[in-house]
Coordinates of C-alpha atoms in Angstrom, one line a residue:
X1 CA 3.5 52.2 27.8
X2 CA 2.2 53.4 31.3
X3 CA -0.9 55.2 30.0
X4 CA -4.3 54.3 31.3
X5 CA -5.5 52.9 27.7
X6 CA -5.6 49.4 27.5
X7 CA -5.4 50.7 23.2
X8 CA -3.1 53.1 23.7
X9 CA -0.3 50.6 25.8
X10 CA -1.1 48.0 23.4
X11 CA 0.1 50.5 20.6
X12 CA 2.9 51.4 22.2
X13 CA 4.2 47.6 23.3
X14 CA 3.7 46.3 19.7
X15 CA 5.5 50.0 18.5
X16 CA 8.3 48.9 20.6
X17 CA 8.2 45.2 19.3
X18 CA 8.6 46.5 15.6
X19 CA 11.2 49.2 16.3
X20 CA 12.9 48.6 19.4
X21 CA 16.6 46.3 19.9
X22 CA 17.8 43.1 21.7
X23 CA 18.4 44.8 25.0
X24 CA 13.9 46.1 25.0
X25 CA 13.5 42.4 26.0
X26 CA 13.2 42.8 29.4
X27 CA 11.0 45.9 28.8
X28 CA 8.2 43.9 27.0
X29 CA 8.2 41.3 29.8
X30 CA 7.8 43.2 32.4
X31 CA 4.2 44.3 30.9
X32 CA 3.8 40.8 29.6
X33 CA 1.5 40.3 32.4
X34 CA -0.8 43.7 31.9
X35 CA -4.1 43.3 33.3
X36 CA -5.0 43.4 29.3
X37 CA -5.1 40.5 26.7
X38 CA -4.5 43.1 24.5
X39 CA -1.4 43.8 25.7
X40 CA -0.6 40.2 27.0
X41 CA -0.6 40.1 22.2
X42 CA 1.4 42.5 22.4
X43 CA 4.1 41.7 24.5
X44 CA 4.3 37.8 22.7
X45 CA 4.0 39.6 19.3
X46 CA 6.8 41.5 20.3
X47 CA 9.4 39.2 22.0
X48 CA 8.7 37.3 18.2
X49 CA 10.2 40.0 16.4
X50 CA 13.5 41.2 18.4
X51 CA 14.9 37.5 18.5
X52 CA 16.0 36.9 22.6
X53 CA 15.8 33.2 23.0
X54 CA 16.0 34.3 27.1
X55 CA 13.2 36.6 27.1
X56 CA 11.0 34.9 25.5
X57 CA 11.9 31.5 27.3
X58 CA 10.3 33.5 30.6
X59 CA 6.5 34.8 29.8
X60 CA 6.4 32.6 26.3
X61 CA 5.2 29.8 28.2
X62 CA 2.9 31.4 30.1
X63 CA 1.3 32.9 27.7
X64 CA 0.9 30.1 25.4
X65 CA -1.4 29.0 28.9
X66 CA -3.9 33.2 28.9
X67 CA -6.8 32.5 29.5
X68 CA -7.4 34.7 26.0
X69 CA -6.9 32.5 22.9
X70 CA -5.8 36.2 20.7
X71 CA -3.1 35.4 24.2
X72 CA -2.1 32.5 23.4
X73 CA -1.8 32.6 19.5
X74 CA 0.5 34.8 19.3
X75 CA 3.0 33.2 22.2
X76 CA 2.5 30.0 20.9
X77 CA 3.6 31.4 16.9
X78 CA 6.2 33.6 19.2
X79 CA 7.5 30.8 20.6
X80 CA 8.2 29.0 17.1
X81 CA 9.4 32.0 15.7
X82 CA 12.3 31.9 18.3
X83 CA 13.4 28.4 18.2
X84 CA 12.7 28.1 21.7
X85 CA 13.0 24.6 23.7
X86 CA 12.9 22.6 27.1
X87 CA 9.9 20.9 29.3
X88 CA 8.5 24.0 30.1
X89 CA 7.5 25.1 25.9
X90 CA 6.8 21.6 24.8
X91 CA 4.3 20.9 28.7
X92 CA 2.7 24.4 26.6
X93 CA 2.4 23.0 23.0
X94 CA 1.6 19.9 24.0
X95 CA -1.6 21.7 26.2
X96 CA -2.7 23.6 22.6
X97 CA -3.5 20.2 21.4
X98 CA -6.5 20.7 23.1
X99 CA -7.6 24.2 21.8
X100 CA -10.7 25.0 21.5
X101 CA -8.9 27.2 18.5
X102 CA -8.2 25.4 15.8
X103 CA -5.6 28.1 15.3
X104 CA -3.5 27.5 17.9
X105 CA -4.0 23.2 17.5
X106 CA -2.3 23.8 14.4
X107 CA 0.2 26.1 16.4
X108 CA 0.7 23.9 18.5
X109 CA 1.7 21.0 16.2
X110 CA 4.1 22.5 14.6
X111 CA 5.4 23.3 17.3
X112 CA 6.2 19.6 18.8
X113 CA 7.4 19.2 15.0
X114 CA 10.5 21.5 15.4
X115 CA 10.9 20.4 19.0
X116 CA 10.8 16.6 18.1
X117 CA 8.4 16.0 20.4
X118 CA 4.7 14.6 20.3
X119 CA 3.8 16.2 23.4
X120 CA 0.4 14.7 25.0
X121 CA 0.5 11.3 22.9
X122 CA -3.5 11.3 23.3
X123 CA -4.2 14.9 22.2
X124 CA -2.4 14.1 19.6
X125 CA -3.7 11.2 17.9
X126 CA -7.5 12.4 19.3
X127 CA -6.8 14.9 16.0
X128 CA -6.5 12.5 13.9
X129 CA -10.0 12.8 14.1
X130 CA -10.0 17.3 13.9
X131 CA -12.6 19.2 12.2
X132 CA -10.4 21.1 10.2
X133 CA -8.0 20.3 7.1
X134 CA -5.0 21.6 8.0
X135 CA -5.2 19.6 11.5
X136 CA -5.7 15.7 10.9
X137 CA -3.4 16.7 7.7
X138 CA -0.5 17.9 10.0
X139 CA -1.8 15.8 12.8
X140 CA -0.6 12.8 10.9
X141 CA 2.2 13.5 9.4
X142 CA 3.4 13.8 12.6
X143 CA 2.1 11.2 13.9
X144 CA 4.3 9.0 11.5
X145 CA 6.9 10.9 12.5
X146 CA 6.3 9.3 15.9
X147 CA 4.9 6.2 15.5
X148 CA 7.7 4.3 16.4
X149 CA 6.3 5.8 20.1
X150 CA 5.3 3.7 22.4
X151 CA 2.8 5.5 23.5
X152 CA 1.5 7.0 19.8
X153 CA 1.4 3.6 19.3
X154 CA -0.3 2.8 22.7
X155 CA -3.3 5.3 21.6
X156 CA -3.6 4.3 18.1
X157 CA -4.2 1.0 19.1
X158 CA -7.4 2.6 21.5
X159 CA -8.5 4.3 18.7
X160 CA -8.6 1.4 15.7
X161 CA -12.0 0.8 17.1
X162 CA -13.7 4.0 18.2
X163 CA -12.7 4.7 14.1
X164 CA -14.4 5.1 10.8
X165 CA -14.1 5.2 7.5
X166 CA -10.9 7.5 6.5
X167 CA -9.6 8.1 10.1
X168 CA -10.0 4.7 10.5
X169 CA -7.4 3.2 7.2
X170 CA -5.1 6.0 8.1
X171 CA -5.1 4.7 11.7
X172 CA -4.1 1.3 10.4
X173 CA -1.0 2.6 8.1
X174 CA 0.3 4.1 10.9
X175 CA 0.6 1.1 13.2
X176 CA 3.5 -1.7 12.6
X177 CA 2.6 -5.5 11.2
X178 CA 3.8 -7.3 15.2
X179 CA 0.8 -5.0 16.1
X180 CA -2.5 -6.1 14.1
X181 CA -2.8 -9.5 16.9
X182 CA -3.8 -7.1 19.4
X183 CA -6.1 -5.2 17.5
X184 CA -7.9 -8.3 17.0
X185 CA -11.4 -8.2 18.5
X186 CA -11.8 -4.4 17.1
X187 CA -10.4 -5.9 13.5
X188 CA -12.3 -8.5 12.7
X189 CA -15.8 -6.6 12.9
X190 CA -13.9 -4.0 9.9
X191 CA -14.1 -6.6 7.5
X192 CA -17.7 -6.3 7.2
X193 CA -17.8 -2.2 7.7
X194 CA -20.2 -0.5 4.9
X195 CA -16.9 1.9 3.6
X196 CA -15.4 -0.9 0.8
X197 CA -11.8 1.5 2.4
X198 CA -11.9 0.2 5.6
X199 CA -12.8 -3.2 4.7
X200 CA -10.2 -3.1 2.2
X201 CA -7.6 -1.7 5.0
X202 CA -8.7 -4.0 7.3
X203 CA -8.1 -7.1 5.3
X204 CA -4.4 -5.7 4.5
X205 CA -4.0 -5.9 7.9
X206 CA -5.9 -9.4 8.6
X207 CA -4.0 -11.0 5.7
X208 CA -1.2 -11.0 8.4
X209 CA -2.5 -13.8 10.6
X210 CA -2.8 -17.0 10.0
X211 CA -5.6 -18.1 12.4
X212 CA -8.5 -19.8 11.8
X213 CA -11.2 -17.1 13.5
X214 CA -9.5 -14.9 10.6
X215 CA -9.6 -17.0 7.3
X216 CA -13.0 -17.7 8.8
X217 CA -13.7 -14.0 9.3
X218 CA -12.2 -13.5 6.0
X219 CA -14.4 -15.8 3.7
X220 CA -17.5 -15.0 4.8
X221 CA -16.7 -11.2 3.7
X222 CA -15.6 -12.8 0.3
X223 CA -18.5 -14.8 0.5
X224 CA -20.9 -11.4 0.6
X225 CA -18.8 -8.7 -1.2
X226 CA -19.9 -6.4 -4.2
X227 CA -17.1 -4.1 -4.4
X228 CA -14.5 -5.1 -6.9
X229 CA -11.3 -3.8 -5.1
X230 CA -12.7 -5.3 -1.6
X231 CA -12.9 -8.4 -3.0
X232 CA -9.1 -8.6 -4.2
X233 CA -8.4 -7.9 -1.6
X234 CA -9.7 -10.6 -0.1
X235 CA -8.8 -12.8 -2.4
X236 CA -5.0 -12.1 -1.7
X237 CA -5.3 -11.9 2.0
X238 CA -6.8 -16.1 1.5
X239 CA -4.3 -17.3 -1.2
X240 CA -2.2 -19.5 1.0
X241 CA -4.6 -20.4 3.4
X242 CA -5.4 -23.6 2.1
X243 CA -9.5 -23.0 2.0
X244 CA -11.5 -24.7 -1.2
X245 CA -14.6 -21.8 0.8
X246 CA -13.0 -19.3 -1.1
X247 CA -13.6 -20.9 -4.7
X248 CA -16.8 -19.9 -5.6
X249 CA -16.4 -16.3 -4.3
X250 CA -13.2 -16.8 -6.7
X251 CA -15.0 -18.3 -9.3
X252 CA -17.5 -15.4 -9.8
X253 CA -15.1 -12.9 -9.8
X254 CA -13.3 -14.1 -12.6
X255 CA -15.0 -12.1 -15.3
X256 CA -13.8 -9.1 -13.3
X257 CA -10.9 -6.2 -14.7
X258 CA -10.1 -5.6 -11.0
X259 CA -10.4 -9.0 -8.8
X260 CA -10.4 -11.8 -11.8
X261 CA -6.2 -12.3 -11.4
X262 CA -6.2 -12.5 -7.4
X263 CA -9.0 -15.0 -8.7
X264 CA -6.7 -17.0 -10.7
X265 CA -4.0 -16.9 -8.1
X266 CA -6.4 -18.1 -5.3
X267 CA -8.1 -20.8 -7.3
X268 CA -4.1 -21.7 -8.6
X269 CA -3.3 -21.7 -4.8
X270 CA -5.8 -24.7 -4.2
X271 CA -5.1 -26.6 -6.7
X272 CA -7.9 -28.8 -6.7
X273 CA -10.2 -30.5 -8.5
X274 CA -13.1 -27.5 -9.3
X275 CA -10.6 -24.8 -8.7
X276 CA -8.9 -26.3 -11.9
X277 CA -12.1 -26.3 -13.5
X278 CA -13.0 -23.0 -12.9
X279 CA -8.7 -21.8 -14.7
X280 CA -10.1 -23.5 -17.7
X281 CA -12.9 -22.5 -18.0
X282 CA -11.9 -18.7 -17.3
X283 CA -8.8 -18.9 -20.3
X284 CA -10.9 -20.6 -22.9
X285 CA -14.0 -18.2 -22.3
X286 CA -13.3 -14.9 -25.0
X287 CA -15.8 -12.3 -22.9
X288 CA -13.2 -12.9 -19.9
X289 CA -10.3 -10.0 -19.7
X290 CA -7.6 -11.0 -21.9
X291 CA -5.1 -10.9 -18.4
X292 CA -7.1 -12.9 -16.5
X293 CA -7.1 -15.2 -19.2
X294 CA -4.0 -14.6 -19.3
X295 CA -2.8 -16.2 -15.9
X296 CA -5.2 -18.7 -15.7
X297 CA -3.6 -20.5 -18.7
X298 CA -0.2 -20.6 -17.1
X299 CA -1.7 -21.7 -13.9
X300 CA -3.9 -24.6 -15.4
X301 CA 0.7 -25.2 -17.1
X302 CA 1.9 -25.1 -13.7
X303 CA -1.0 -27.0 -12.0
X304 CA -1.0 -30.0 -15.6
X305 CA -3.6 -32.2 -15.4
X306 CA -4.0 -35.6 -17.9
X307 CA -5.8 -33.1 -20.7
X308 CA -4.1 -30.3 -20.4
X309 CA -1.3 -30.0 -23.5
X310 CA -4.8 -30.2 -25.2
X311 CA -6.5 -27.9 -24.3
X312 CA -3.7 -25.0 -24.6
X313 CA -2.4 -25.8 -27.7
X314 CA -5.5 -24.6 -29.7
X315 CA -5.6 -21.5 -28.3
X316 CA -2.3 -20.1 -29.6
X317 CA -3.7 -19.2 -32.3
X318 CA -5.8 -16.7 -29.9
X319 CA -6.6 -13.3 -30.9
X320 CA -5.1 -12.0 -27.6
X321 CA -1.2 -11.6 -27.3
X322 CA -1.4 -11.6 -24.3
X323 CA -3.4 -15.2 -24.1
X324 CA -0.8 -15.8 -26.3
X325 CA 2.2 -15.5 -24.2
X326 CA 0.3 -17.3 -20.8
X327 CA -0.5 -20.1 -22.9
X328 CA 3.2 -20.6 -23.9
X329 CA 4.1 -20.0 -20.0
X330 CA 2.1 -22.6 -19.3
X331 CA 2.9 -25.0 -22.0
X332 CA 6.6 -24.2 -20.6
X333 CA 5.3 -25.0 -16.7
X334 CA 4.2 -29.1 -18.7
X335 CA 7.7 -29.3 -20.3
X336 CA 10.0 -28.6 -17.0
X337 CA 7.2 -31.1 -15.2
X338 CA 7.9 -34.2 -17.6
X339 CA 5.9 -34.1 -20.6
X340 CA 4.3 -37.8 -21.6
X341 CA 6.0 -39.6 -24.7
X342 CA 3.1 -38.8 -27.0
X343 CA 2.8 -35.0 -26.0
X344 CA 6.3 -34.1 -26.7
X345 CA 6.4 -34.0 -30.3
X346 CA 3.0 -31.8 -30.9
X347 CA 4.3 -29.4 -28.0
X348 CA 7.8 -29.0 -29.7
X349 CA 7.0 -28.4 -33.3
X350 CA 3.8 -26.0 -32.3
X351 CA 6.2 -24.2 -30.5
X352 CA 8.6 -23.9 -33.4
X353 CA 5.2 -22.3 -35.2
X354 CA 4.5 -19.7 -32.5
X355 CA 8.5 -19.1 -33.2
X356 CA 7.8 -18.8 -37.3
X357 CA 5.1 -16.7 -37.2
X358 CA 6.0 -14.2 -33.8
X359 CA 2.5 -14.8 -32.3
X360 CA 5.0 -14.6 -28.8
X361 CA 7.9 -12.6 -27.1
X362 CA 11.4 -14.6 -28.0
X363 CA 12.4 -15.0 -24.1
X364 CA 9.2 -17.2 -23.0
X365 CA 9.1 -19.6 -26.3
X366 CA 13.2 -20.3 -25.6
X367 CA 12.3 -21.0 -21.8
X368 CA 9.1 -23.1 -22.6
X369 CA 11.5 -24.8 -25.4
X370 CA 14.1 -25.7 -23.3
X371 CA 14.7 -29.3 -22.2
X372 CA 12.5 -31.1 -25.0
X373 CA 14.8 -32.1 -27.6
X374 CA 12.9 -32.6 -29.9
X375 CA 12.7 -29.2 -31.1
X376 CA 16.4 -29.1 -32.2
X377 CA 16.1 -30.6 -35.5
X378 CA 12.6 -28.5 -36.4
X379 CA 14.4 -24.8 -34.8
X380 CA 17.9 -25.6 -37.0
X381 CA 15.9 -26.2 -40.3
X382 CA 14.2 -22.7 -39.4
X383 CA 17.4 -21.0 -38.6
X384 CA 19.2 -22.0 -41.3
X385 CA 16.4 -20.9 -44.0
X386 CA 15.3 -24.7 -44.6
X387 CA 12.2 -24.2 -43.3
X388 CA 9.9 -21.2 -44.4
X389 CA 10.1 -18.5 -42.2
X390 CA 10.8 -14.3 -42.2
X391 CA 14.4 -13.8 -41.1
X392 CA 13.1 -12.1 -37.7
X393 CA 12.1 -16.0 -37.1
X394 CA 15.6 -17.2 -39.0
X395 CA 16.4 -14.5 -36.5
X396 CA 14.8 -15.6 -33.5
X397 CA 14.8 -19.1 -33.5
X398 CA 19.2 -19.2 -34.3
X399 CA 18.8 -17.4 -30.2
X400 CA 17.0 -20.1 -29.3
X401 CA 19.4 -22.6 -30.1
X402 CA 21.5 -20.4 -29.5
X403 CA 20.9 -20.3 -26.2
X404 CA 19.2 -24.3 -25.4
X405 CA 23.0 -25.6 -27.0
X406 CA 24.4 -23.4 -24.5
X407 CA 22.3 -24.1 -21.6
X408 CA 22.9 -28.0 -22.4
X409 CA 26.0 -27.7 -22.6
X410 CA 26.6 -25.4 -19.3
X411 CA 24.6 -27.8 -17.3
X412 CA 26.8 -30.7 -15.0
X413 CA 27.6 -34.1 -16.9
X414 CA 26.3 -37.0 -14.2
X415 CA 29.2 -39.4 -12.9

């Protein structure tokens, strides 16, 4: 170890680190300031191997700031291996978050994770845009772990306006909901960003805010939106705001398998005459997706209207089973809201026919018949076999009859 050649000194230090005992750790500490970087790197490596944390704590934080990248790398790995802790070690790892060597940035993240500390919050958050995949992934995990740290939150907020693409989406997912209002000036332009993923993430965050400028931005974005998933997110964000400007953009998406259901929910929430007209068109259109037609049929029943019963009844024979169930649910909503006297028998007979033919699930039919005493005679005839029907239909009628009778007896009597 006293040889004049750096290579011989480094080889000797490596050999001592590999074959020595804990009491030799002091020797490695003594050569950790050797003028040759390869010797300093060998000393760091050996200290990690000998497993004496007290000795490593003396010199490894210093070596983690060495001018030579190889020394910094060996020292950081040794500090992780020895489980070193304390302010000096944390500060050394925090400095390495800005190191030009991606291996060292990765080592720094591993060390801070083991220490349970974010280190330098600003440097940590900047690594979410790191060019190295491994560094980005580890930085994201560490930021998520410390996302409630005030310093980390502040740096995340500051980075929102500067980020694009996947980095922007990742930062939004890391921020808690109450912080969204502070980001409003940065978020509003992003709802028209080129990336659909950015628009989706922005709409999801803006849905928390019920401010006029937010609603205006969401409506304007929906009017120009061409991506189905982004349109679905915008429709969800606008549902519940009562803004009639949503009507026409929602109608354009009713035929879409992705955005169609959110469009139904948005129109149903509005409940205007124009919205109901669009919903009636949607459930009657055989070219529209089945789930959209089913949801629209239920919504038509829930919204009511003078001719809702007569529009729904013919579609109890629809080829799509989901649509038939949606129609049954729509009729059930009309029953609960109170049918007109001349509508009660036709609805009762139609629902009993559905039960007899098995065209809709029994629980849905039972719920629709609840509160419709006009159906009881027909149910009894079907249950006891006097009316035509399969054994399965008779069992279903008996089940519904028993349920309705039990519900009737369980209801409190009016005084």
